[in-house]
Amino acid sequence: MVRGRDACWEHCALVDATRQKVRCNYCQRDFSGGVYRMKFHLAQIKNKDIVICPQVPNEVRDHIRSILNTAKKQKNPKKEKLDQAANGQESSSSSASGGIRPPRDGFSGQNGSPCPPSIMFARRSPSSQPAVDDVQKQKQDHADKKIAEFFYHNAIPFSVAKSLYYQEMVDAIIQCEPEYKAPCTEKLGTNLLEKVKIDINDGYKRLRDEWKETGCTILCDCWSDGRTKCLVVFSVACAKGTAFLRSVDVSDHADDPHYLFGLLESVVLEIGVKNVVQVITDSSASYTYVGRLIMDKYPSMFWSPCASHCINKMLEDFSKHDWVSDVLKEGNVIAKYIYSNDWILDMMRKFSGGGEFVRPRITKFVANFLSLRALVIQEDNLKQMFSHAEWMSSIYSRHPEVQAIKSLLCVERFWRSAREAVMVSEPLLKLLRIVDGDIPAMAYMYEGVERAKMSVKAFYKDVNGKYMPIWDIIDRRWSMLVQSPVHAAAAFLNPSIFYNPSFKMDSRIRNGFQEAMTKMSYEDKDKVEITKEHPIYINAQGALGTEFAIKGRTLNAPADWWMAYGYEIPTLQRAAIRILSQPSSLHWCRWNWSTFDGVHDNKRENLELDKFNDLVYVHCNLWLRAITRSKDGKCRPINFDEIDVAAEWPTEAEAAPCMHLDDSWLHNSTLESRGWLDTF
């Protein structure tokens, strides 16, 4: 692979030369198969299992498409050769007859007039093709302008253009006849809404089929405005995707665990008791009690608090240490000053190579540590910027507040504390980066916590008095999660951990595995089979010990590994797949809670409320479907050493639900319905 020969390399980077893996510079997605497959990704051309890039600029997309079109023409010169052969035959015939060969009847023009040779053998002018291209470009420019006008007139956020449905909409319009008219308001709010809802329900049925094999997790996400309003959103997740079910206003029962249990139980019965492996809620006292009630009534289920919330609390506790609190505040002072002025911000980006210090769409404590990390990485560039001639000659260099910033940048104590805070927090950020999404991360929790503790201990060079306070923070919060044996069982059943001699398989993991198997064994015969199959897994016998299975321990996602190689121990295989296919967090959804306000507006009439419920149902499920499609339906193994906490997090995605849904069409359709009813 020679990188200098292909213009596509300007838009991607080589990640793994051995496997020919390249990474898109815009959406950060990795592809195997070299730069050829990356071209289809950047050109937004669907080809086999290639996912199109939702963030590639239009000019880059068009450029890559032109490269592909050029290559296609070069690979298929057949037509050119035929034309040349035909031209050669004409020339030879003309030469043989001593001049231009006339048509067989000697006439071709009107009224039988002879056809002039210049017309008979007229060739397309070389300048005609550019003229056609210019016309096509004018049409594209006009279309772009009309789309832009639609965005500007309706105040549509530009980030909407990143939606997977945006280009699909345009592609569908292109397939229609020129007389096509876009749907009107009434159609959008009635027939089309119903059709899209039917499509979503069909997808929901396909997910139900998956639950029979992989099981699923019920996500119970709650929100409060801190005063009187309290909402709960129920959704159900599995390895193939997540489905939004409904939202419930629990403002009058937020602290009543028995009422909350009734709500959750109704969802469990709707999904099917045998399909539900786990329920995830927050870790408040009410929901902890609800979790116990669920497990008491349905012994085969696990209840777990949100892992993302747990790790966020670890970072929050760490940030409360005096020296950590001080350095985070000082780092925020520097970042706030730089972002307070556009000229200063542009200069910083020039010196840092486009780096950013502020991450507004991540939780507070994660954002603070990531900001401090970025400052540490850019330490030399920042010092150079504030001493550069361009800065010194600017009016900002003479402002009094900049002197405090420059002084802080020269204080070694600040940088020493900043580096320490970054080194201690980074392994926790890596773990949070893994669980803060809808991927099946259950199998990596134990390993992640153990790695974080060992990393902190190594940084402090085994000095007990320095690393133990951090360990206490981690252990205190981690103890909330390990109340459920499902995390221990997931670690035990993860082949990349279990067969790794460097990982300590302690009694908590072994006991957790046995407790989980007891819960998941519906009948005594299942317990007997698991007892027989257990040693085969431990000793890697049969198909589990083949060369492919050994390589697959680290190359395959844990659940995929069991699907591929666990067929000789089917009872344990089924239990392993169901556990390893579950997520461990619910905060990745990042609901904009104002979306649900209209659903719980008591002032609405029943007809309006039903339609608004449909709108919210369709909206939320389309958003969740887009997330699933962006992953191309594949689960990949996780390598902690490859986790880049500086890359975009799932919770930073632009595709978050909109803050407010325009429901004006509801009132129109309601009035029209009333008028229709009044005619009878």
XYZ file of C-alpha atoms in Angstrom:
680
model
C 0.000 0.000 0.000
C 1.655 3.213 -1.186
C 0.036 6.136 0.571
C 1.381 8.868 -1.673
C -0.354 7.600 -4.829
C -3.984 8.055 -3.784
C -5.693 11.374 -3.064
C -8.031 9.598 -0.648
C -5.248 9.473 1.953
C -5.824 13.174 2.599
C -9.099 12.197 4.275
C -8.131 9.057 6.194
C -5.274 7.620 8.214
C -3.568 4.222 8.317
C -4.298 2.502 11.625
C -2.991 -1.032 11.089
C -0.785 -1.777 8.071
C -0.909 -5.550 8.635
C -4.699 -5.718 8.458
C -4.931 -2.793 6.003
C -7.128 -0.926 8.475
C -7.752 2.773 7.819
C -9.655 5.403 9.827
C -11.919 8.136 8.445
C -10.804 11.629 9.475
C -14.394 12.852 9.728
C -16.411 10.200 11.611
C -13.418 8.260 13.056
C -14.788 4.920 11.801
C -12.262 2.148 11.057
C -12.378 0.003 7.903
C -10.433 -3.085 6.935
C -9.535 -3.637 3.304
C -7.443 -0.563 2.646
C -8.254 2.743 1.033
C -10.495 1.266 -1.685
C -13.408 0.625 0.702
C -12.779 3.986 2.356
C -13.543 5.697 -0.975
C -17.080 4.318 -0.997
C -17.473 5.388 2.639
C -16.382 8.973 1.862
C -18.317 9.117 -1.411
C -21.475 8.080 0.489
C -22.034 5.203 -1.920
C -23.652 2.133 -0.383
C -21.624 -0.930 -1.300
C -22.030 -4.292 0.443
C -21.453 -3.741 4.182
C -19.855 -0.294 3.885
C -21.463 2.382 6.045
C -21.552 5.833 4.469
C -19.859 8.704 6.299
C -22.436 11.071 7.823
C -19.897 13.872 8.407
C -17.876 14.095 5.196
C -17.983 17.599 3.638
C -19.867 17.827 0.341
C -16.820 18.957 -1.616
C -14.806 15.967 -0.376
C -17.675 13.593 -1.188
C -17.941 14.964 -4.742
C -14.169 14.789 -5.230
C -13.997 11.126 -4.183
C -16.975 10.311 -6.404
C -15.170 11.840 -9.358
C -12.121 9.677 -8.589
C -14.294 6.548 -8.547
C -16.018 7.524 -11.801
C -12.667 8.164 -13.491
C -11.354 4.795 -12.327
C -14.488 3.076 -13.622
C -14.029 4.595 -17.076
C -10.390 3.567 -17.172
C -11.240 -0.002 -16.173
C -13.885 -0.307 -18.942
C -12.306 1.014 -22.176
C -14.311 -1.443 -24.255
C -16.657 1.173 -25.673
C -13.751 3.450 -26.589
C -12.048 0.627 -28.488
C -15.240 -0.166 -30.378
C -15.620 3.474 -31.377
C -12.024 3.596 -32.514
C -12.477 0.395 -34.519
C -15.576 1.802 -36.181
C -13.756 4.993 -37.034
C -10.869 2.992 -38.473
C -13.238 1.005 -40.685
C -14.793 4.207 -41.981
C -11.392 5.643 -42.816
C -10.202 2.495 -44.591
C -13.418 2.252 -46.617
C -13.091 5.843 -47.660
C -9.517 5.345 -48.742
C -10.358 2.233 -50.736
C -13.041 3.971 -52.764
C -10.911 6.999 -53.395
C -13.073 9.401 -51.386
C -16.035 9.700 -49.064
C -18.408 6.754 -49.236
C -22.018 7.936 -49.728
C -25.098 6.219 -48.251
C -26.452 3.207 -50.090
C -29.295 5.143 -51.703
C -27.119 8.165 -52.341
C -29.483 10.454 -50.429
C -30.205 11.184 -46.766
C -31.425 14.760 -46.571
C -34.899 16.137 -47.048
C -36.302 16.188 -50.590
C -33.703 13.650 -51.611
C -30.805 16.049 -51.458
C -27.370 14.570 -51.085
C -26.055 14.567 -47.510
C -22.854 16.558 -47.159
C -19.874 14.599 -45.843
C -19.467 17.024 -42.942
C -22.919 16.025 -41.695
C -22.629 12.339 -42.446
C -19.528 11.895 -40.334
C -19.969 14.736 -37.859
C -18.049 14.125 -34.610
C -18.931 15.576 -31.190
C -16.973 18.706 -30.457
C -14.350 18.251 -27.732
C -15.834 21.261 -25.956
C -19.366 19.793 -25.745
C -18.669 17.586 -22.689
C -17.440 20.485 -20.498
C -20.571 22.378 -21.477
C -22.709 19.478 -20.238
C -20.685 19.350 -17.015
C -21.200 23.089 -16.510
C -24.959 22.704 -16.887
C -24.984 19.830 -14.396
C -22.925 21.852 -11.929
C -25.341 24.766 -12.260
C -28.228 22.419 -11.452
C -26.407 21.064 -8.399
C -25.560 24.563 -7.202
C -29.200 25.565 -7.604
C -30.346 22.501 -5.637
C -27.809 23.217 -2.891
C -29.035 26.791 -2.649
C -32.671 25.716 -2.384
C -31.828 23.248 0.391
C -29.871 25.974 2.188
C -32.813 28.371 1.882
C -35.075 25.754 3.438
C -32.656 25.389 6.374
C -32.295 29.153 6.856
C -35.987 29.984 6.537
C -37.068 27.337 9.052
C -34.113 27.879 11.433
C -33.081 24.233 11.111
C -29.778 23.471 12.912
C -26.976 22.723 10.442
C -26.169 19.547 12.408
C -29.360 18.043 10.955
C -27.401 17.592 7.714
C -25.391 14.879 9.514
C -28.516 12.760 9.917
C -28.491 9.436 8.087
C -32.024 10.192 6.930
C -30.992 13.453 5.221
C -29.167 11.955 2.225
C -31.657 9.076 2.081
C -34.438 11.636 1.659
C -32.593 13.291 -1.238
C -31.824 9.928 -2.872
C -35.501 8.929 -2.688
C -36.606 12.223 -4.291
C -34.153 11.710 -7.159
C -35.837 8.377 -7.961
C -39.216 10.076 -8.462
C -40.644 11.612 -11.612
C -40.080 15.356 -12.199
C -43.744 16.027 -11.290
C -43.204 14.771 -7.719
C -44.667 17.083 -5.043
C -43.451 16.982 -1.442
C -46.018 15.849 1.155
C -48.193 18.527 2.734
C -48.691 19.256 6.427
C -51.808 17.134 6.720
C -50.168 14.115 5.100
C -47.097 14.381 7.341
C -49.317 14.394 10.413
C -51.627 11.562 9.403
C -50.928 8.962 6.706
C -47.138 9.227 6.670
C -46.851 9.267 10.446
C -48.888 6.082 10.582
C -46.774 4.432 7.859
C -43.490 5.246 9.587
C -44.923 3.999 12.878
C -45.802 0.696 11.186
C -42.222 0.408 9.874
C -40.880 1.012 13.379
C -43.213 -1.587 14.836
C -41.984 -4.074 12.232
C -38.418 -3.387 13.386
C -39.581 -3.828 16.971
C -40.918 -7.286 16.076
C -37.544 -8.231 14.582
C -35.849 -7.166 17.815
C -38.265 -9.377 19.765
C -36.996 -12.345 17.752
C -33.441 -11.433 18.795
C -34.437 -11.317 22.458
C -35.257 -15.023 22.402
C -31.586 -15.780 21.737
C -29.589 -12.898 23.223
C -31.979 -11.644 25.882
C -32.451 -7.951 26.531
C -32.064 -5.214 29.142
C -34.831 -2.878 30.272
C -33.515 0.667 30.693
C -35.388 2.745 33.258
C -34.063 6.306 32.960
C -35.473 8.967 35.277
C -35.286 12.758 35.301
C -36.413 15.502 37.657
C -36.453 19.274 37.317
C -35.538 19.534 40.998
C -38.964 20.879 41.910
C -42.187 19.057 41.101
C -41.696 17.400 37.710
C -40.374 13.848 37.491
C -40.398 11.638 34.379
C -39.342 8.072 33.627
C -38.461 6.754 30.167
C -38.598 3.032 29.459
C -36.625 1.501 26.591
C -35.319 -1.984 25.858
C -31.809 -2.737 24.584
C -30.072 -5.719 23.054
C -26.959 -6.223 20.920
C -28.934 -5.555 17.710
C -30.448 -2.246 18.801
C -32.568 -0.329 21.270
C -36.291 0.430 21.150
C -38.057 3.291 22.911
C -41.247 2.145 24.633
C -42.812 5.095 26.448
C -42.397 7.848 29.000
C -44.363 8.134 32.232
C -44.979 11.136 34.481
C -44.268 9.938 38.042
C -44.253 13.369 39.661
C -46.774 12.309 42.323
C -45.070 8.966 43.044
C -41.341 9.624 42.585
C -40.468 8.296 46.055
C -42.969 5.436 46.129
C -41.006 2.248 45.336
C -44.152 0.102 45.145
C -45.704 2.354 42.494
C -42.428 2.391 40.567
C -42.214 -1.390 40.889
C -45.682 -1.687 39.354
C -44.620 0.404 36.369
C -41.457 -1.597 35.849
C -43.244 -4.906 36.242
C -45.751 -3.936 33.531
C -42.820 -3.371 31.141
C -41.268 -6.719 32.130
C -44.523 -8.533 31.376
C -44.866 -6.678 28.060
C -41.354 -7.716 26.976
C -41.677 -11.239 28.360
C -40.110 -12.526 31.585
C -37.939 -15.088 29.783
C -36.588 -12.421 27.437
C -35.398 -10.027 30.158
C -31.901 -10.671 31.472
C -31.340 -7.406 33.308
C -32.968 -4.186 34.492
C -30.861 -1.013 34.806
C -31.965 1.971 36.885
C -30.199 4.737 38.772
C -28.799 4.015 42.233
C -31.209 6.100 44.348
C -32.757 4.459 47.408
C -36.178 4.102 45.766
C -34.878 2.385 42.654
C -32.471 0.197 44.628
C -35.482 -1.104 46.533
C -37.396 -1.542 43.262
C -34.490 -3.626 41.962
C -34.693 -5.914 44.964
C -38.455 -6.328 44.528
C -37.968 -7.270 40.875
C -35.308 -9.883 41.658
C -37.394 -11.327 44.510
C -40.439 -11.793 42.280
C -38.507 -12.805 39.153
C -35.407 -14.735 40.355
C -33.984 -15.204 36.839
C -33.471 -11.436 36.380
C -30.610 -9.205 37.437
C -30.893 -5.632 38.643
C -27.921 -3.306 38.130
C -27.376 0.387 38.779
C -26.091 2.439 35.851
C -22.325 1.842 35.427
C -21.853 5.216 33.744
C -23.347 6.973 36.767
C -21.104 4.925 39.059
C -17.884 5.906 37.258
C -18.991 9.542 37.041
C -19.313 9.455 40.825
C -15.741 8.117 41.095
C -14.503 11.131 39.116
C -16.648 13.464 41.209
C -15.223 12.057 44.464
C -11.672 12.365 43.114
C -12.273 15.984 42.078
C -13.229 16.838 45.680
C -9.635 16.332 46.860
C -8.285 19.805 47.603
C -5.330 19.700 45.237
C -7.457 18.220 42.427
C -10.190 20.804 42.947
C -7.615 23.619 42.794
C -5.940 22.451 39.592
C -9.306 21.858 37.856
C -10.397 25.397 38.734
C -7.117 26.828 37.441
C -7.442 24.834 34.232
C -10.983 26.142 33.750
C -9.724 29.724 34.221
C -7.257 29.240 31.341
C -9.826 27.570 29.067
C -12.502 30.154 29.866
C -10.154 33.019 29.007
C -9.171 31.475 25.663
C -12.793 30.825 24.685
C -13.948 34.292 25.755
C -12.664 35.920 22.557
C -12.859 34.698 18.954
C -9.455 36.108 17.981
C -7.707 34.437 20.917
C -9.562 31.191 20.221
C -8.536 31.212 16.548
C -4.928 31.831 17.520
C -5.013 28.975 20.029
C -6.382 26.620 17.378
C -3.619 27.681 15.007
C -0.897 26.917 17.558
C -2.537 23.713 18.816
C -3.288 22.287 15.380
C -7.037 22.621 15.793
C -7.213 21.218 19.329
C -10.105 22.021 21.653
C -10.121 22.561 25.409
C -13.876 22.639 25.996
C -16.280 19.664 25.609
C -19.741 21.124 26.315
C -21.868 18.055 25.646
C -20.263 15.766 28.236
C -21.040 15.566 31.943
C -19.387 18.196 34.124
C -16.637 16.153 35.771
C -15.690 14.277 32.606
C -15.494 17.583 30.725
C -13.285 19.105 33.434
C -10.752 16.281 33.323
C -10.739 16.163 29.512
C -10.158 19.926 29.419
C -7.240 19.594 31.828
C -5.852 16.726 29.747
C -5.955 18.880 26.608
C -4.103 21.677 28.432
C -1.349 19.271 29.505
C -0.950 17.987 25.939
C -0.769 21.551 24.582
C 1.491 22.934 27.349
C 4.397 23.858 25.056
C 2.121 25.268 22.356
C 0.290 27.470 24.860
C 3.516 28.873 26.253
C 4.751 29.520 22.741
C 1.510 31.255 21.770
C 1.607 33.732 24.660
C 5.229 34.604 23.884
C 4.868 34.797 20.090
C 5.377 38.118 18.277
C 1.838 38.007 16.864
C 0.433 37.806 20.381
C 2.783 40.400 21.832
C 1.785 42.909 19.137
C -1.961 42.401 19.720
C -4.106 44.605 21.950
C -5.013 41.567 24.055
C -1.447 41.166 25.317
C -1.865 44.434 27.205
C -5.079 43.510 28.986
C -4.584 43.153 32.753
C -6.338 39.741 33.041
C -3.869 38.075 30.671
C -1.022 38.578 33.092
C -2.634 36.157 35.556
C -3.020 33.577 32.776
C 0.622 33.913 31.676
C 1.815 33.677 35.272
C -0.231 30.508 35.816
C 1.254 28.928 32.687
C 4.726 29.471 34.136
C 3.972 27.890 37.529
C 5.543 24.412 37.681
C 3.265 23.448 40.583
C 0.212 23.848 38.316
C 1.633 21.636 35.562
C 2.869 19.006 38.017
C -0.568 18.771 39.663
C -2.290 18.813 36.266
C -0.195 15.904 34.986
C -0.907 13.916 38.158
C -4.670 14.525 37.935
C -4.666 13.506 34.271
C -2.700 10.301 34.883
C -4.982 9.232 37.737
C -8.255 10.079 35.962
C -7.379 8.695 32.504
C -7.982 4.977 33.239
C -11.385 5.870 34.719
C -12.164 7.978 31.659
C -11.257 5.021 29.433
C -13.623 2.762 31.339
C -16.374 5.373 31.188
C -15.735 5.812 27.455
C -16.435 2.079 27.026
C -19.615 1.824 29.108
C -21.028 5.205 28.018
C -22.774 3.692 25.022
C -25.254 1.036 23.980
C -22.569 -1.547 23.149
C -22.456 -4.773 25.214
C -19.796 -3.614 27.687
C -20.743 -5.925 30.538
C -17.791 -8.229 29.873
C -15.208 -5.486 30.427
C -16.275 -3.879 33.715
C -14.167 -6.037 36.054
C -11.095 -5.774 33.860
C -11.550 -2.009 33.516
C -11.753 -1.393 37.248
C -8.774 -3.668 37.909
C -6.723 -1.887 35.224
C -7.637 1.510 36.685
C -6.467 0.510 40.143
C -3.217 -1.014 38.874
C -2.527 2.068 36.752
C -2.959 4.382 39.763
C -0.749 2.165 41.897
C 1.986 2.109 39.249
C 1.853 5.899 38.821
C 2.465 6.384 42.534
C 5.226 3.729 42.456
C 3.442 1.485 44.974
C 3.500 4.143 47.712
C 0.575 2.995 49.842
C -0.240 6.408 51.310
C -0.698 7.924 47.837
C -2.641 5.331 45.881
C -4.866 3.968 48.664
C -7.102 7.111 48.896
C -7.847 6.711 45.177
C -8.464 2.985 45.596
C -10.918 3.725 48.407
C -12.912 5.979 46.073
C -13.001 3.327 43.350
C -13.875 0.461 45.730
C -16.645 2.412 47.468
C -18.462 3.170 44.220
C -17.623 -0.189 42.618
C -19.231 -2.030 45.529
C -22.602 -0.692 44.334
C -22.206 -2.447 40.996
C -20.869 -5.772 42.296
C -24.013 -6.263 44.355
C -25.272 -7.878 41.162
C -23.425 -11.101 40.220
C -23.954 -10.425 36.493
C -20.742 -8.352 36.202
C -18.682 -11.110 37.801
C -20.281 -13.735 35.545
C -19.572 -11.576 32.496
C -15.886 -11.339 33.428
C -15.713 -15.098 33.995
C -17.324 -15.818 30.610
C -15.199 -13.307 28.678
C -12.547 -15.520 27.006
C -10.074 -12.634 26.595
C -10.066 -12.287 30.396
C -10.592 -15.854 31.570
C -7.757 -17.345 29.499
C -5.394 -14.419 30.136
C -2.807 -15.609 32.683
C -2.094 -12.053 33.835
C -5.658 -11.434 35.003
C -6.418 -12.442 38.580
C -9.574 -14.576 38.645
C -10.440 -14.098 42.326
C -13.160 -15.755 44.407
C -15.623 -12.872 43.860
C -15.672 -13.562 40.131
C -15.955 -17.340 40.546
C -18.706 -17.056 43.162
C -20.531 -14.453 41.066
C -20.460 -16.793 38.081
C -21.994 -19.642 40.088
C -24.693 -17.374 41.543
C -25.559 -16.053 38.078
C -25.801 -19.576 36.623
C -28.117 -20.584 39.456
C -30.421 -17.639 38.663
C -30.441 -18.326 34.935
C -31.134 -22.069 35.222
C -34.896 -22.311 34.850
C -34.969 -26.055 35.456
C -32.864 -28.562 37.379
C -31.732 -30.198 34.126
C -30.123 -26.873 33.123
C -28.092 -26.884 36.329
C -26.979 -30.457 35.625
C -25.900 -29.560 32.079
C -23.997 -26.443 33.174
C -22.239 -28.502 35.841
C -21.092 -30.941 33.138
C -20.123 -28.229 30.650
C -18.300 -25.962 33.096
C -14.997 -27.970 33.119
C -14.941 -28.055 29.304
C -14.858 -24.240 29.260
C -12.286 -24.045 32.058
C -9.926 -26.451 30.285
C -10.633 -25.133 26.760
C -11.515 -28.576 25.487
C -12.933 -29.526 22.107
C -13.959 -26.651 19.836
C -12.966 -24.127 22.530
C -9.324 -25.154 22.213
C -8.924 -25.046 18.446
C -6.524 -22.626 16.782
C -9.382 -20.452 15.566
C -11.003 -20.345 19.006
C -7.699 -19.362 20.637
C -7.162 -16.533 18.151
C -10.787 -15.486 18.496
C -10.451 -14.894 22.248
C -9.113 -11.421 21.528
C -10.236 -10.915 17.911
C -13.962 -11.591 18.440
C -16.462 -9.858 20.688
C -17.133 -12.181 23.666
C -20.734 -13.020 22.681
C -19.677 -13.663 19.068
C -16.915 -15.979 20.312
C -19.442 -18.070 22.217
C -21.758 -18.190 19.201
C -18.910 -19.428 17.009
C -17.168 -21.936 19.276
C -19.490 -22.832 22.174
C -21.740 -25.232 20.262
C -20.432 -28.316 22.114
C -21.650 -26.925 25.453
C -25.048 -25.475 24.399
C -26.547 -24.776 27.845
C -23.576 -22.761 29.050
C -23.325 -21.215 25.577
C -26.875 -19.860 25.797
C -26.293 -18.409 29.266
C -23.010 -16.825 28.173
C -24.503 -15.207 25.067
C -27.396 -13.749 27.063
C -25.114 -12.234 29.701
C -22.407 -10.959 27.347
C -24.931 -9.297 25.011
C -26.116 -6.764 27.613
C -25.185 -3.084 28.031
C -24.164 -1.719 31.410
C -25.300 1.906 31.193
C -28.447 3.881 30.479
C -27.104 7.449 30.311
C -25.903 7.043 26.716
C -29.440 7.798 25.492
C -29.044 11.453 26.510
C -32.748 12.183 26.210
C -33.730 15.802 25.814
C -36.433 15.635 28.403
C -38.381 18.590 27.045
C -39.252 16.270 24.143
C -41.647 14.471 26.485
C -43.303 17.572 27.962
C -46.067 17.597 25.366
C -46.932 13.964 26.069
C -47.766 14.777 29.682
C -49.592 18.051 29.071
C -52.942 17.640 30.800
C -54.402 20.487 28.744
C -54.352 18.444 25.555
C -57.438 16.690 24.303
C -57.334 12.933 23.801
C -57.083 13.145 19.997
C -54.142 15.551 20.218
C -52.474 13.476 22.915
C -52.659 10.252 20.903
C -51.093 11.891 17.860
C -48.399 13.579 19.879
C -47.593 10.247 21.520
C -47.173 8.756 18.049
C -44.907 11.629 17.013
C -42.646 11.206 20.061
C -42.627 7.412 19.634
C -41.555 7.704 15.981
C -39.038 10.471 16.712
C -37.251 8.610 19.513
C -37.136 5.278 17.709
C -35.804 6.787 14.486
C -33.026 8.395 16.501
C -32.181 5.088 18.220
C -32.280 3.306 14.865
C -29.789 5.815 13.433
C -27.394 5.023 16.279
C -27.663 1.297 15.552
C -27.134 1.810 11.829
C -24.070 3.969 12.435
C -22.439 0.937 14.095
C -23.211 -1.177 10.973
C -24.756 -3.803 13.253
C -21.452 -5.235 14.465
C -20.041 -5.610 17.962
C -16.278 -5.394 18.178
C -13.905 -6.565 20.901
C -12.633 -3.826 23.200
C -8.940 -3.160 23.664
C -8.276 -0.786 26.561
C -4.932 0.271 25.112
C -6.659 1.519 21.949
C -9.285 3.651 23.703
C -8.832 7.327 22.864
C -10.653 9.457 25.432
C -10.057 12.559 23.303
C -12.195 11.173 20.441
C -15.891 12.014 20.211
C -17.968 10.247 22.859
C -21.324 8.597 22.066
C -23.040 11.175 24.287
C -21.526 13.982 22.185
C -23.236 12.837 19.006
C -25.029 15.600 17.118
C -27.932 13.270 16.444
C -29.471 13.825 19.876
C -33.249 14.343 19.876
C -34.399 17.885 19.270
C -35.325 20.037 22.245
C -38.838 20.835 21.053
C -41.126 19.092 18.609
C -43.351 21.363 16.546
C -46.878 20.194 17.212
C -48.761 22.954 15.364
C -50.059 20.398 12.857
C -51.909 18.728 15.725
C -54.161 21.712 16.185
C -54.854 21.974 12.452
C -55.742 18.308 12.098
C -57.895 18.462 15.232
C -59.871 21.401 13.866
C -60.266 19.646 10.523
C -61.491 16.532 12.300
C -64.009 18.546 14.279
C -65.283 20.171 11.087
C -65.656 16.751 9.498
C -67.589 15.466 12.512
C -69.851 18.519 12.520
C -71.095 17.648 9.032
C -72.953 14.643 10.437
